Coordinates of C-alpha atoms in Angstrom, one line a residue:
M1 CA 9.6 -28.7 -55.4
F2 CA 6.1 -29.7 -54.2
L3 CA 7.6 -31.4 -51.2
W4 CA 9.6 -28.2 -50.3
K5 CA 6.3 -26.2 -50.4
F6 CA 4.6 -28.8 -48.2
V7 CA 7.5 -28.8 -45.6
S8 CA 7.8 -25.0 -45.9
A9 CA 4.1 -24.7 -45.0
D10 CA 4.5 -27.1 -42.2
I11 CA 7.5 -25.1 -40.8
G12 CA 5.5 -21.9 -41.1
Q13 CA 2.7 -23.5 -39.1
V14 CA 5.1 -24.7 -36.5
L15 CA 6.7 -21.3 -36.2
E16 CA 3.2 -19.6 -35.8
Q17 CA 2.4 -22.1 -33.1
Q18 CA 5.7 -21.5 -31.4
K19 CA 5.0 -17.8 -31.4
G20 CA 1.6 -18.3 -30.0
A21 CA 2.9 -20.5 -27.3
E22 CA 5.6 -18.0 -26.4
Q23 CA 2.9 -15.2 -26.2
N24 CA 0.7 -17.4 -24.0
L25 CA 3.7 -18.1 -21.7
K26 CA 4.5 -14.4 -21.5
A27 CA 0.8 -13.6 -20.7
A28 CA 0.8 -16.4 -18.1
R29 CA 3.9 -15.1 -16.5
Q30 CA 2.5 -11.5 -16.4
F31 CA -0.7 -12.8 -14.9
E32 CA 1.2 -14.7 -12.3
R33 CA 3.3 -11.5 -11.3
E34 CA 0.1 -9.3 -11.3
S35 CA -1.9 -11.9 -9.4
G36 CA 0.9 -12.0 -6.7
R37 CA 0.6 -8.2 -6.5
L38 CA -3.1 -8.4 -6.4
S39 CA -2.9 -10.8 -3.5
D40 CA -0.5 -8.5 -1.7
A41 CA -3.0 -5.6 -2.3
T42 CA -5.9 -7.8 -1.0
R43 CA -3.9 -8.7 2.1
E44 CA -3.3 -5.1 2.7
L45 CA -6.9 -4.2 2.4
H46 CA -7.9 -7.0 4.8
R47 CA -5.2 -5.8 7.3
S48 CA -6.5 -2.3 7.1
Q49 CA -10.1 -3.5 7.6
K50 CA -9.1 -5.4 10.7
E51 CA -7.3 -2.3 12.1
L52 CA -10.4 -0.2 11.5
N53 CA -12.6 -2.9 13.3
R54 CA -10.2 -2.8 16.2
T55 CA -10.3 0.9 16.4
L56 CA -14.2 0.9 16.2
E57 CA -14.3 -1.6 19.0
E58 CA -12.3 0.7 21.3
D59 CA -14.6 3.7 20.8
P60 CA -17.1 3.2 18.0
L61 CA -18.9 6.6 18.1
S62 CA -16.0 9.0 18.5
P63 CA -16.0 11.9 16.0
D64 CA -12.4 10.9 15.0
N65 CA -13.5 7.4 14.2
L66 CA -16.5 8.4 12.3
A67 CA -14.5 10.9 10.2
K68 CA -11.9 8.2 9.6
V69 CA -14.5 5.7 8.5
Q70 CA -16.0 8.3 6.1
R71 CA -12.6 9.1 4.6
D72 CA -11.7 5.4 4.2
S73 CA -15.1 4.7 2.7
Q74 CA -14.6 7.4 0.1
F75 CA -11.1 6.3 -0.6
V76 CA -12.2 2.7 -1.2
G77 CA -15.1 3.8 -3.4
H78 CA -12.8 5.8 -5.6
V79 CA -10.3 2.9 -5.8
I80 CA -12.9 0.4 -6.7
A81 CA -14.5 2.7 -9.4
D82 CA -11.1 3.3 -10.9
V83 CA -10.1 -0.4 -10.9
L84 CA -13.5 -1.5 -12.4
A85 CA -13.1 1.1 -15.2
E86 CA -9.5 0.0 -15.8
L87 CA -10.5 -3.7 -15.8
Q88 CA -13.2 -3.0 -18.4
E89 CA -11.0 -0.8 -20.6
K90 CA -7.6 -2.5 -20.4
G91 CA -8.2 -5.8 -18.5
T92 CA -5.5 -4.7 -15.9
F93 CA -5.7 -3.6 -12.3
H94 CA -2.6 -1.3 -12.1
S95 CA -4.6 1.5 -10.5
L96 CA -5.3 -0.8 -7.5
L97 CA -1.6 -1.6 -7.1
F98 CA -0.7 2.0 -7.3
A99 CA -3.5 3.0 -4.8
V100 CA -2.3 0.5 -2.3
E101 CA 1.4 1.5 -2.7
E102 CA 0.4 5.2 -2.3
E103 CA -1.6 4.4 0.8
K104 CA 1.4 2.5 2.3
R105 CA 3.7 5.4 1.6
R106 CA 1.2 7.8 3.1
K107 CA 0.7 5.6 6.2
A108 CA 4.6 5.2 6.6
N109 CA 4.9 9.0 6.5
L110 CA 2.2 9.4 9.1
Q111 CA 3.9 6.8 11.3
D112 CA 7.2 8.7 10.9
I113 CA 5.5 11.9 12.0
I114 CA 3.9 10.2 15.0
I115 CA 7.4 8.8 16.1
R116 CA 9.0 12.2 15.7
E117 CA 6.2 13.8 17.8
E118 CA 6.6 11.2 20.5
G119 CA 10.3 11.9 20.7
S120 CA 9.7 15.6 20.9
R121 CA 7.3 15.1 23.7
R122 CA 9.8 13.0 25.6
R123 CA 12.4 15.6 25.0
T124 CA 10.1 18.4 26.2
K125 CA 9.3 16.5 29.4
A126 CA 13.0 15.9 30.0
L127 CA 13.8 19.6 29.5
Q128 CA 10.9 20.6 31.8
R129 CA 12.3 18.3 34.5
Q130 CA 15.7 19.8 34.0
L131 CA 14.2 23.3 34.3
L132 CA 12.4 22.4 37.5
D133 CA 15.7 20.9 39.0
I134 CA 17.6 24.1 38.1
R135 CA 14.8 26.2 39.7
K136 CA 14.9 24.1 42.9
E137 CA 18.7 24.4 43.0
K138 CA 18.5 28.1 42.5
N139 CA 15.9 28.5 45.2
S140 CA 17.7 26.3 47.7
G141 CA 20.9 28.3 46.9
A142 CA 19.2 31.6 47.4
A143 CA 17.7 30.4 50.7
A144 CA 21.0 29.3 51.9
T145 CA 22.5 32.8 51.6

């Protein structure tokens, strides 16, 4: 009986250690996934910074550039404040990942608008050329009669 209690206590201890090890493994895997997303977010922020630097090199004092810098600065300030608060409260950085994904969606939407606008401009120019050709034909046909 005494041996059974001793073995039972050892088994209980081993099971607790196993549970702890499983929890540590889950935490490590979660950290690995999140750190991968964090590095993606960091790369995106670096890419955005390089793009901003390139834009500023082209025309550093244009009103559009200054307004963009101010908007970007406010955005980054809000994101950093939110992430710091989340890190302190929960120990996570999901708000950073969300902000980066939301910014990617917004940028993709703007790119789509730009592409459609460029297509519309090309179509407008083509229609203007067609209209000019029609007018030339009409004028040359009217002059011939």
